[in-house]
Amino acid sequence: MSGACLDCVARGRHERRLRLCLTCGHVGCSDSSPGAHATAHYESTGHPLVRSMEPGHEWAWCYVDELFLEPGGGRGPA
């Protein structure tokens, strides 16, 4: 796992809003970045889940269901 979007680094950019693919560990930049490399990774691989790598952010996103996921504080299913 990288701490940078390698696609952006190859283009001389260093984006901070990073997303981690929960299937393979690929790191890509967010859709608010010029490359939107996390979404491009989903589109090319079909890997559906990413989580934010921003400090203090613990959310995830499912591309398939377009669903924002937050930690449940340790609660299991009801």
PDB file of N, CA, C and O in Angstrom:
ATOM      1  N   MET A   1       0.843  -1.182   0.000  1.00  0.00           N
ATOM      2  CA  MET A   1       0.000   0.000   0.000  1.00  0.00           C
ATOM      3  C   MET A   1       0.886   1.242   0.000  1.00  0.00           C
ATOM      4  O   MET A   1       1.847   1.341   0.737  1.00  0.00           O
ATOM      5  N   SER A   2       0.526   2.185  -0.836  1.00  0.00           N
ATOM      6  CA  SER A   2       1.262   3.433  -0.955  1.00  0.00           C
ATOM      7  C   SER A   2       0.539   4.534  -0.185  1.00  0.00           C
ATOM      8  O   SER A   2      -0.657   4.486   0.012  1.00  0.00           O
ATOM      9  N   GLY A   3       1.288   5.545   0.220  1.00  0.00           N
ATOM     10  CA  GLY A   3       0.693   6.710   0.855  1.00  0.00           C
ATOM     11  C   GLY A   3       0.461   7.826  -0.142  1.00  0.00           C
ATOM     12  O   GLY A   3       0.281   8.975   0.237  1.00  0.00           O
ATOM     13  N   ALA A   4       0.460   7.487  -1.429  1.00  0.00           N
ATOM     14  CA  ALA A   4       0.276   8.479  -2.487  1.00  0.00           C
ATOM     15  C   ALA A   4      -0.441   7.835  -3.663  1.00  0.00           C
ATOM     16  O   ALA A   4      -0.365   6.627  -3.871  1.00  0.00           O
ATOM     17  N   CYS A   5      -1.131   8.655  -4.422  1.00  0.00           N
ATOM     18  CA  CYS A   5      -1.730   8.198  -5.675  1.00  0.00           C
ATOM     19  C   CYS A   5      -0.595   8.145  -6.693  1.00  0.00           C
ATOM     20  O   CYS A   5      -0.104   9.192  -7.136  1.00  0.00           O
ATOM     21  N   LEU A   6      -0.164   6.956  -7.037  1.00  0.00           N
ATOM     22  CA  LEU A   6       0.981   6.806  -7.932  1.00  0.00           C
ATOM     23  C   LEU A   6       0.694   7.324  -9.338  1.00  0.00           C
ATOM     24  O   LEU A   6       1.599   7.794 -10.024  1.00  0.00           O
ATOM     25  N   ASP A   7      -0.571   7.277  -9.754  1.00  0.00           N
ATOM     26  CA  ASP A   7      -0.931   7.840 -11.056  1.00  0.00           C
ATOM     27  C   ASP A   7      -0.708   9.355 -11.060  1.00  0.00           C
ATOM     28  O   ASP A   7      -0.238   9.917 -12.038  1.00  0.00           O
ATOM     29  N   CYS A   8      -1.043  10.024  -9.957  1.00  0.00           N
ATOM     30  CA  CYS A   8      -0.813  11.468  -9.845  1.00  0.00           C
ATOM     31  C   CYS A   8       0.684  11.777  -9.748  1.00  0.00           C
ATOM     32  O   CYS A   8       1.172  12.708 -10.392  1.00  0.00           O
ATOM     33  N   VAL A   9       1.400  11.003  -8.947  1.00  0.00           N
ATOM     34  CA  VAL A   9       2.840  11.216  -8.791  1.00  0.00           C
ATOM     35  C   VAL A   9       3.531  11.128 -10.154  1.00  0.00           C
ATOM     36  O   VAL A   9       4.400  11.931 -10.469  1.00  0.00           O
ATOM     37  N   ALA A  10       3.109  10.175 -10.976  1.00  0.00           N
ATOM     38  CA  ALA A  10       3.698  10.019 -12.308  1.00  0.00           C
ATOM     39  C   ALA A  10       3.450  11.249 -13.180  1.00  0.00           C
ATOM     40  O   ALA A  10       4.197  11.508 -14.120  1.00  0.00           O
ATOM     41  N   ARG A  11       2.418  12.020 -12.844  1.00  0.00           N
ATOM     42  CA  ARG A  11       2.090  13.239 -13.595  1.00  0.00           C
ATOM     43  C   ARG A  11       2.578  14.501 -12.889  1.00  0.00           C
ATOM     44  O   ARG A  11       2.217  15.602 -13.257  1.00  0.00           O
ATOM     45  N   GLY A  12       3.357  14.327 -11.822  1.00  0.00           N
ATOM     46  CA  GLY A  12       3.915  15.466 -11.104  1.00  0.00           C
ATOM     47  C   GLY A  12       2.967  16.115 -10.107  1.00  0.00           C
ATOM     48  O   GLY A  12       3.220  17.217  -9.637  1.00  0.00           O
ATOM     49  N   ARG A  13       1.886  15.427  -9.766  1.00  0.00           N
ATOM     50  CA  ARG A  13       0.927  15.963  -8.794  1.00  0.00           C
ATOM     51  C   ARG A  13       0.997  15.136  -7.516  1.00  0.00           C
ATOM     52  O   ARG A  13       1.333  13.952  -7.546  1.00  0.00           O
ATOM     53  N   HIS A  14       0.633  15.752  -6.407  1.00  0.00           N
ATOM     54  CA  HIS A  14       0.617  15.067  -5.115  1.00  0.00           C
ATOM     55  C   HIS A  14      -0.699  15.372  -4.422  1.00  0.00           C
ATOM     56  O   HIS A  14      -0.808  16.330  -3.665  1.00  0.00           O
ATOM     57  N   GLU A  15      -1.699  14.561  -4.700  1.00  0.00           N
ATOM     58  CA  GLU A  15      -3.033  14.756  -4.132  1.00  0.00           C
ATOM     59  C   GLU A  15      -3.077  14.243  -2.699  1.00  0.00           C
ATOM     60  O   GLU A  15      -2.394  13.293  -2.339  1.00  0.00           O
ATOM     61  N   ARG A  16      -3.902  14.880  -1.890  1.00  0.00           N
ATOM     62  CA  ARG A  16      -4.018  14.508  -0.485  1.00  0.00           C
ATOM     63  C   ARG A  16      -5.295  13.742  -0.164  1.00  0.00           C
ATOM     64  O   ARG A  16      -5.353  13.035   0.817  1.00  0.00           O
ATOM     65  N   ARG A  17      -6.313  13.883  -0.951  1.00  0.00           N
ATOM     66  CA  ARG A  17      -7.576  13.183  -0.695  1.00  0.00           C
ATOM     67  C   ARG A  17      -7.497  11.804  -1.335  1.00  0.00           C
ATOM     68  O   ARG A  17      -7.894  11.607  -2.477  1.00  0.00           O
ATOM     69  N   LEU A  18      -6.994  10.857  -0.562  1.00  0.00           N
ATOM     70  CA  LEU A  18      -6.718   9.525  -1.087  1.00  0.00           C
ATOM     71  C   LEU A  18      -7.777   8.523  -0.660  1.00  0.00           C
ATOM     72  O   LEU A  18      -8.360   8.625   0.424  1.00  0.00           O
ATOM     73  N   ARG A  19      -7.988   7.530  -1.516  1.00  0.00           N
ATOM     74  CA  ARG A  19      -8.924   6.449  -1.264  1.00  0.00           C
ATOM     75  C   ARG A  19      -8.185   5.122  -1.421  1.00  0.00           C
ATOM     76  O   ARG A  19      -7.426   4.929  -2.364  1.00  0.00           O
ATOM     77  N   LEU A  20      -8.439   4.205  -0.494  1.00  0.00           N
ATOM     78  CA  LEU A  20      -7.809   2.885  -0.491  1.00  0.00           C
ATOM     79  C   LEU A  20      -8.805   1.843  -0.964  1.00  0.00           C
ATOM     80  O   LEU A  20      -9.895   1.708  -0.382  1.00  0.00           O
ATOM     81  N   CYS A  21      -8.468   1.105  -2.009  1.00  0.00           N
ATOM     82  CA  CYS A  21      -9.310   0.005  -2.478  1.00  0.00           C
ATOM     83  C   CYS A  21      -9.252  -1.110  -1.438  1.00  0.00           C
ATOM     84  O   CYS A  21      -8.164  -1.585  -1.083  1.00  0.00           O
ATOM     85  N   LEU A  22     -10.409  -1.525  -0.951  1.00  0.00           N
ATOM     86  CA  LEU A  22     -10.447  -2.565   0.077  1.00  0.00           C
ATOM     87  C   LEU A  22     -10.348  -3.968  -0.503  1.00  0.00           C
ATOM     88  O   LEU A  22     -10.285  -4.935   0.238  1.00  0.00           O
ATOM     89  N   THR A  23     -10.285  -4.083  -1.811  1.00  0.00           N
ATOM     90  CA  THR A  23     -10.085  -5.381  -2.447  1.00  0.00           C
ATOM     91  C   THR A  23      -8.606  -5.681  -2.640  1.00  0.00           C
ATOM     92  O   THR A  23      -8.133  -6.759  -2.293  1.00  0.00           O
ATOM     93  N   CYS A  24      -7.857  -4.703  -3.173  1.00  0.00           N
ATOM     94  CA  CYS A  24      -6.467  -4.995  -3.539  1.00  0.00           C
ATOM     95  C   CYS A  24      -5.430  -4.043  -2.931  1.00  0.00           C
ATOM     96  O   CYS A  24      -4.241  -4.264  -3.080  1.00  0.00           O
ATOM     97  N   GLY A  25      -5.872  -2.970  -2.264  1.00  0.00           N
ATOM     98  CA  GLY A  25      -4.928  -2.056  -1.635  1.00  0.00           C
ATOM     99  C   GLY A  25      -4.445  -0.922  -2.529  1.00  0.00           C
ATOM    100  O   GLY A  25      -3.609  -0.124  -2.116  1.00  0.00           O
ATOM    101  N   HIS A  26      -4.966  -0.823  -3.744  1.00  0.00           N
ATOM    102  CA  HIS A  26      -4.594   0.280  -4.644  1.00  0.00           C
ATOM    103  C   HIS A  26      -4.986   1.613  -4.004  1.00  0.00           C
ATOM    104  O   HIS A  26      -6.055   1.741  -3.413  1.00  0.00           O
ATOM    105  N   VAL A  27      -4.110   2.604  -4.123  1.00  0.00           N
ATOM    106  CA  VAL A  27      -4.395   3.945  -3.608  1.00  0.00           C
ATOM    107  C   VAL A  27      -4.624   4.868  -4.791  1.00  0.00           C
ATOM    108  O   VAL A  27      -3.796   4.940  -5.706  1.00  0.00           O
ATOM    109  N   GLY A  28      -5.763   5.552  -4.777  1.00  0.00           N
ATOM    110  CA  GLY A  28      -6.087   6.511  -5.828  1.00  0.00           C
ATOM    111  C   GLY A  28      -6.628   7.787  -5.222  1.00  0.00           C
ATOM    112  O   GLY A  28      -7.072   7.808  -4.076  1.00  0.00           O
ATOM    113  N   CYS A  29      -6.597   8.852  -6.008  1.00  0.00           N
ATOM    114  CA  CYS A  29      -7.096  10.137  -5.536  1.00  0.00           C
ATOM    115  C   CYS A  29      -8.622  10.197  -5.691  1.00  0.00           C
ATOM    116  O   CYS A  29      -9.227   9.437  -6.434  1.00  0.00           O
ATOM    117  N   SER A  30      -9.228  11.130  -4.972  1.00  0.00           N
ATOM    118  CA  SER A  30     -10.687  11.262  -4.954  1.00  0.00           C
ATOM    119  C   SER A  30     -11.224  11.888  -6.233  1.00  0.00           C
ATOM    120  O   SER A  30     -10.471  12.400  -7.067  1.00  0.00           O
ATOM    121  N   ASP A  31     -12.529  11.902  -6.369  1.00  0.00           N
ATOM    122  CA  ASP A  31     -13.171  12.511  -7.528  1.00  0.00           C
ATOM    123  C   ASP A  31     -12.997  14.023  -7.562  1.00  0.00           C
ATOM    124  O   ASP A  31     -13.174  14.632  -8.621  1.00  0.00           O
ATOM    125  N   SER A  32     -12.666  14.637  -6.436  1.00  0.00           N
ATOM    126  CA  SER A  32     -12.438  16.082  -6.439  1.00  0.00           C
ATOM    127  C   SER A  32     -11.028  16.426  -6.929  1.00  0.00           C
ATOM    128  O   SER A  32     -10.701  17.601  -7.091  1.00  0.00           O
ATOM    129  N   SER A  33     -10.217  15.423  -7.186  1.00  0.00           N
ATOM    130  CA  SER A  33      -8.880  15.613  -7.748  1.00  0.00           C
ATOM    131  C   SER A  33      -8.967  15.530  -9.269  1.00  0.00           C
ATOM    132  O   SER A  33      -9.858  14.865  -9.797  1.00  0.00           O
ATOM    133  N   PRO A  34      -8.043  16.169  -9.987  1.00  0.00           N
ATOM    134  CA  PRO A  34      -8.112  16.172 -11.452  1.00  0.00           C
ATOM    135  C   PRO A  34      -8.140  14.775 -12.083  1.00  0.00           C
ATOM    136  O   PRO A  34      -8.799  14.571 -13.088  1.00  0.00           O
ATOM    137  N   GLY A  35      -7.466  13.808 -11.477  1.00  0.00           N
ATOM    138  CA  GLY A  35      -7.391  12.479 -12.081  1.00  0.00           C
ATOM    139  C   GLY A  35      -8.526  11.547 -11.715  1.00  0.00           C
ATOM    140  O   GLY A  35      -8.828  10.622 -12.450  1.00  0.00           O
ATOM    141  N   ALA A  36      -9.148  11.744 -10.553  1.00  0.00           N
ATOM    142  CA  ALA A  36     -10.201  10.846 -10.056  1.00  0.00           C
ATOM    143  C   ALA A  36      -9.760   9.385 -10.212  1.00  0.00           C
ATOM    144  O   ALA A  36     -10.496   8.539 -10.706  1.00  0.00           O
ATOM    145  N   HIS A  37      -8.546   9.089  -9.782  1.00  0.00           N
ATOM    146  CA  HIS A  37      -7.961   7.772 -10.023  1.00  0.00           C
ATOM    147  C   HIS A  37      -8.591   6.646  -9.205  1.00  0.00           C
ATOM    148  O   HIS A  37      -8.521   5.488  -9.625  1.00  0.00           O
ATOM    149  N   ALA A  38      -9.206   6.939  -8.064  1.00  0.00           N
ATOM    150  CA  ALA A  38      -9.886   5.876  -7.304  1.00  0.00           C
ATOM    151  C   ALA A  38     -11.088   5.366  -8.098  1.00  0.00           C
ATOM    152  O   ALA A  38     -11.297   4.157  -8.222  1.00  0.00           O
ATOM    153  N   THR A  39     -11.860   6.283  -8.667  1.00  0.00           N
ATOM    154  CA  THR A  39     -13.007   5.882  -9.480  1.00  0.00           C
ATOM    155  C   THR A  39     -12.543   5.191 -10.760  1.00  0.00           C
ATOM    156  O   THR A  39     -13.139   4.195 -11.187  1.00  0.00           O
ATOM    157  N   ALA A  40     -11.474   5.688 -11.365  1.00  0.00           N
ATOM    158  CA  ALA A  40     -10.931   5.041 -12.563  1.00  0.00           C
ATOM    159  C   ALA A  40     -10.513   3.604 -12.250  1.00  0.00           C
ATOM    160  O   ALA A  40     -10.722   2.695 -13.068  1.00  0.00           O
ATOM    161  N   HIS A  41      -9.951   3.385 -11.066  1.00  0.00           N
ATOM    162  CA  HIS A  41      -9.560   2.030 -10.655  1.00  0.00           C
ATOM    163  C   HIS A  41     -10.797   1.137 -10.544  1.00  0.00           C
ATOM    164  O   HIS A  41     -10.798   0.005 -11.042  1.00  0.00           O
ATOM    165  N   TYR A  42     -11.859   1.634  -9.930  1.00  0.00           N
ATOM    166  CA  TYR A  42     -13.109   0.865  -9.840  1.00  0.00           C
ATOM    167  C   TYR A  42     -13.620   0.517 -11.242  1.00  0.00           C
ATOM    168  O   TYR A  42     -13.988  -0.631 -11.513  1.00  0.00           O
ATOM    169  N   GLU A  43     -13.635   1.507 -12.125  1.00  0.00           N
ATOM    170  CA  GLU A  43     -14.166   1.286 -13.470  1.00  0.00           C
ATOM    171  C   GLU A  43     -13.354   0.264 -14.256  1.00  0.00           C
ATOM    172  O   GLU A  43     -13.908  -0.477 -15.074  1.00  0.00           O
ATOM    173  N   SER A  44     -12.050   0.196 -14.010  1.00  0.00           N
ATOM    174  CA  SER A  44     -11.222  -0.756 -14.761  1.00  0.00           C
ATOM    175  C   SER A  44     -11.157  -2.140 -14.114  1.00  0.00           C
ATOM    176  O   SER A  44     -10.860  -3.118 -14.806  1.00  0.00           O
ATOM    177  N   THR A  45     -11.419  -2.230 -12.808  1.00  0.00           N
ATOM    178  CA  THR A  45     -11.285  -3.512 -12.112  1.00  0.00           C
ATOM    179  C   THR A  45     -12.596  -4.087 -11.589  1.00  0.00           C
ATOM    180  O   THR A  45     -12.691  -5.285 -11.354  1.00  0.00           O
ATOM    181  N   GLY A  46     -13.568  -3.217 -11.300  1.00  0.00           N
ATOM    182  CA  GLY A  46     -14.806  -3.662 -10.674  1.00  0.00           C
ATOM    183  C   GLY A  46     -14.694  -3.805  -9.170  1.00  0.00           C
ATOM    184  O   GLY A  46     -15.637  -4.249  -8.515  1.00  0.00           O
ATOM    185  N   HIS A  47     -13.558  -3.420  -8.589  1.00  0.00           N
ATOM    186  CA  HIS A  47     -13.404  -3.476  -7.127  1.00  0.00           C
ATOM    187  C   HIS A  47     -14.320  -2.430  -6.507  1.00  0.00           C
ATOM    188  O   HIS A  47     -14.117  -1.237  -6.707  1.00  0.00           O
ATOM    189  N   PRO A  48     -15.327  -2.852  -5.721  1.00  0.00           N
ATOM    190  CA  PRO A  48     -16.419  -1.953  -5.354  1.00  0.00           C
ATOM    191  C   PRO A  48     -16.216  -1.055  -4.129  1.00  0.00           C
ATOM    192  O   PRO A  48     -16.930  -0.066  -3.996  1.00  0.00           O
ATOM    193  N   LEU A  49     -15.313  -1.386  -3.235  1.00  0.00           N
ATOM    194  CA  LEU A  49     -15.225  -0.646  -1.966  1.00  0.00           C
ATOM    195  C   LEU A  49     -13.908   0.091  -1.805  1.00  0.00           C
ATOM    196  O   LEU A  49     -12.839  -0.464  -2.032  1.00  0.00           O
ATOM    197  N   VAL A  50     -14.011   1.358  -1.376  1.00  0.00           N
ATOM    198  CA  VAL A  50     -12.844   2.149  -1.011  1.00  0.00           C
ATOM    199  C   VAL A  50     -13.109   2.777   0.345  1.00  0.00           C
ATOM    200  O   VAL A  50     -14.259   2.949   0.747  1.00  0.00           O
ATOM    201  N   ARG A  51     -12.032   3.110   1.035  1.00  0.00           N
ATOM    202  CA  ARG A  51     -12.170   3.877   2.271  1.00  0.00           C
ATOM    203  C   ARG A  51     -11.273   5.090   2.175  1.00  0.00           C
ATOM    204  O   ARG A  51     -10.277   5.101   1.453  1.00  0.00           O
ATOM    205  N   SER A  52     -11.644   6.108   2.923  1.00  0.00           N
ATOM    206  CA  SER A  52     -10.845   7.327   2.953  1.00  0.00           C
ATOM    207  C   SER A  52      -9.548   7.065   3.700  1.00  0.00           C
ATOM    208  O   SER A  52      -9.525   6.348   4.697  1.00  0.00           O
ATOM    209  N   MET A  53      -8.476   7.675   3.207  1.00  0.00           N
ATOM    210  CA  MET A  53      -7.196   7.599   3.904  1.00  0.00           C
ATOM    211  C   MET A  53      -6.869   8.923   4.595  1.00  0.00           C
ATOM    212  O   MET A  53      -5.778   9.091   5.116  1.00  0.00           O
ATOM    213  N   GLU A  54      -7.829   9.859   4.611  1.00  0.00           N
ATOM    214  CA  GLU A  54      -7.611  11.147   5.254  1.00  0.00           C
ATOM    215  C   GLU A  54      -7.614  10.965   6.770  1.00  0.00           C
ATOM    216  O   GLU A  54      -8.460  10.243   7.305  1.00  0.00           O
ATOM    217  N   PRO A  55      -6.670  11.595   7.468  1.00  0.00           N
ATOM    218  CA  PRO A  55      -6.636  11.478   8.931  1.00  0.00           C
ATOM    219  C   PRO A  55      -7.969  11.891   9.554  1.00  0.00           C
ATOM    220  O   PRO A  55      -8.573  12.895   9.159  1.00  0.00           O
ATOM    221  N   GLY A  56      -8.446  11.064  10.480  1.00  0.00           N
ATOM    222  CA  GLY A  56      -9.702  11.348  11.170  1.00  0.00           C
ATOM    223  C   GLY A  56     -10.953  10.939  10.414  1.00  0.00           C
ATOM    224  O   GLY A  56     -12.053  11.066  10.926  1.00  0.00           O
ATOM    225  N   HIS A  57     -10.808  10.437   9.201  1.00  0.00           N
ATOM    226  CA  HIS A  57     -11.959   9.983   8.411  1.00  0.00           C
ATOM    227  C   HIS A  57     -11.987   8.464   8.439  1.00  0.00           C
ATOM    228  O   HIS A  57     -11.004   7.819   8.099  1.00  0.00           O
ATOM    229  N   GLU A  58     -13.125   7.909   8.825  1.00  0.00           N
ATOM    230  CA  GLU A  58     -13.240   6.451   8.916  1.00  0.00           C
ATOM    231  C   GLU A  58     -14.361   5.910   8.039  1.00  0.00           C
ATOM    232  O   GLU A  58     -14.855   4.825   8.273  1.00  0.00           O
ATOM    233  N   TRP A  59     -14.735   6.647   7.028  1.00  0.00           N
ATOM    234  CA  TRP A  59     -15.832   6.214   6.179  1.00  0.00           C
ATOM    235  C   TRP A  59     -15.329   5.413   4.970  1.00  0.00           C
ATOM    236  O   TRP A  59     -14.168   5.420   4.644  1.00  0.00           O
ATOM    237  N   ALA A  60     -16.282   4.741   4.344  1.00  0.00           N
ATOM    238  CA  ALA A  60     -16.004   3.979   3.124  1.00  0.00           C
ATOM    239  C   ALA A  60     -17.105   4.283   2.115  1.00  0.00           C
ATOM    240  O   ALA A  60     -18.151   4.850   2.469  1.00  0.00           O
ATOM    241  N   TRP A  61     -16.871   3.892   0.861  1.00  0.00           N
ATOM    242  CA  TRP A  61     -17.828   4.125  -0.217  1.00  0.00           C
ATOM    243  C   TRP A  61     -17.957   2.860  -1.038  1.00  0.00           C
ATOM    244  O   TRP A  61     -16.956   2.222  -1.365  1.00  0.00           O
ATOM    245  N   CYS A  62     -19.187   2.491  -1.364  1.00  0.00           N
ATOM    246  CA  CYS A  62     -19.449   1.366  -2.262  1.00  0.00           C
ATOM    247  C   CYS A  62     -19.890   1.940  -3.603  1.00  0.00           C
ATOM    248  O   CYS A  62     -20.935   2.590  -3.693  1.00  0.00           O
ATOM    249  N   TYR A  63     -19.078   1.726  -4.630  1.00  0.00           N
ATOM    250  CA  TYR A  63     -19.404   2.224  -5.960  1.00  0.00           C
ATOM    251  C   TYR A  63     -20.633   1.530  -6.541  1.00  0.00           C
ATOM    252  O   TYR A  63     -21.447   2.167  -7.209  1.00  0.00           O
ATOM    253  N   VAL A  64     -20.780   0.240  -6.310  1.00  0.00           N
ATOM    254  CA  VAL A  64     -21.885  -0.528  -6.891  1.00  0.00           C
ATOM    255  C   VAL A  64     -23.226  -0.003  -6.387  1.00  0.00           C
ATOM    256  O   VAL A  64     -24.143   0.253  -7.164  1.00  0.00           O
ATOM    257  N   ASP A  65     -23.340   0.143  -5.079  1.00  0.00           N
ATOM    258  CA  ASP A  65     -24.604   0.565  -4.478  1.00  0.00           C
ATOM    259  C   ASP A  65     -24.692   2.073  -4.259  1.00  0.00           C
ATOM    260  O   ASP A  65     -25.720   2.562  -3.779  1.00  0.00           O
ATOM    261  N   GLU A  66     -23.596   2.800  -4.592  1.00  0.00           N
ATOM    262  CA  GLU A  66     -23.520   4.241  -4.335  1.00  0.00           C
ATOM    263  C   GLU A  66     -23.932   4.527  -2.893  1.00  0.00           C
ATOM    264  O   GLU A  66     -24.797   5.328  -2.605  1.00  0.00           O
ATOM    265  N   LEU A  67     -23.249   3.840  -1.976  1.00  0.00           N
ATOM    266  CA  LEU A  67     -23.581   3.869  -0.562  1.00  0.00           C
ATOM    267  C   LEU A  67     -22.401   4.340   0.263  1.00  0.00           C
ATOM    268  O   LEU A  67     -21.291   3.823   0.126  1.00  0.00           O
ATOM    269  N   PHE A  68     -22.632   5.341   1.105  1.00  0.00           N
ATOM    270  CA  PHE A  68     -21.649   5.886   2.041  1.00  0.00           C
ATOM    271  C   PHE A  68     -21.725   5.053   3.304  1.00  0.00           C
ATOM    272  O   PHE A  68     -22.802   4.870   3.865  1.00  0.00           O
ATOM    273  N   LEU A  69     -20.599   4.519   3.760  1.00  0.00           N
ATOM    274  CA  LEU A  69     -20.565   3.632   4.927  1.00  0.00           C
ATOM    275  C   LEU A  69     -19.761   4.261   6.043  1.00  0.00           C
ATOM    276  O   LEU A  69     -18.652   4.753   5.819  1.00  0.00           O
ATOM    277  N   GLU A  70     -20.320   4.242   7.246  1.00  0.00           N
ATOM    278  CA  GLU A  70     -19.619   4.750   8.430  1.00  0.00           C
ATOM    279  C   GLU A  70     -19.497   3.637   9.451  1.00  0.00           C
ATOM    280  O   GLU A  70     -20.356   2.754   9.506  1.00  0.00           O
ATOM    281  N   PRO A  71     -18.446   3.684  10.294  1.00  0.00           N
ATOM    282  CA  PRO A  71     -18.313   2.647  11.329  1.00  0.00           C
ATOM    283  C   PRO A  71     -19.507   2.675  12.269  1.00  0.00           C
ATOM    284  O   PRO A  71     -20.040   3.741  12.556  1.00  0.00           O
ATOM    285  N   GLY A  72     -19.887   1.497  12.739  1.00  0.00           N
ATOM    286  CA  GLY A  72     -21.058   1.384  13.603  1.00  0.00           C
ATOM    287  C   GLY A  72     -20.756   1.440  15.075  1.00  0.00           C
ATOM    288  O   GLY A  72     -21.617   1.143  15.893  1.00  0.00           O
ATOM    289  N   GLY A  73     -19.549   1.807  15.452  1.00  0.00           N
ATOM    290  CA  GLY A  73     -19.225   1.889  16.869  1.00  0.00           C
ATOM    291  C   GLY A  73     -19.210   0.544  17.563  1.00  0.00           C
ATOM    292  O   GLY A  73     -19.472   0.444  18.750  1.00  0.00           O
ATOM    293  N   GLY A  74     -18.928  -0.521  16.783  1.00  0.00           N
ATOM    294  CA  GLY A  74     -18.841  -1.851  17.386  1.00  0.00           C
ATOM    295  C   GLY A  74     -20.158  -2.569  17.519  1.00  0.00           C
ATOM    296  O   GLY A  74     -20.225  -3.678  18.012  1.00  0.00           O
ATOM    297  N   ARG A  75     -21.268  -1.958  17.082  1.00  0.00           N
ATOM    298  CA  ARG A  75     -22.564  -2.617  17.175  1.00  0.00           C
ATOM    299  C   ARG A  75     -22.710  -3.622  16.044  1.00  0.00           C
ATOM    300  O   ARG A  75     -22.391  -3.323  14.898  1.00  0.00           O
ATOM    301  N   GLY A  76     -23.198  -4.763  16.373  1.00  0.00           N
ATOM    302  CA  GLY A  76     -23.453  -5.784  15.352  1.00  0.00           C
ATOM    303  C   GLY A  76     -24.847  -5.617  14.792  1.00  0.00           C
ATOM    304  O   GLY A  76     -25.571  -4.682  15.126  1.00  0.00           O
ATOM    305  N   PRO A  77     -25.265  -6.546  13.937  1.00  0.00           N
ATOM    306  CA  PRO A  77     -26.617  -6.479  13.376  1.00  0.00           C
ATOM    307  C   PRO A  77     -27.665  -6.575  14.476  1.00  0.00           C
ATOM    308  O   PRO A  77     -27.466  -7.258  15.483  1.00  0.00           O
ATOM    309  N   ALA A  78     -28.752  -5.911  14.286  1.00  0.00           N
ATOM    310  CA  ALA A  78     -29.846  -5.907  15.282  1.00  0.00           C
ATOM    311  C   ALA A  78     -30.640  -7.179  15.202  1.00  0.00           C
ATOM    312  O   ALA A  78     -30.694  -7.838  14.242  1.00  0.00           O
TER     313      ALA A  78
END
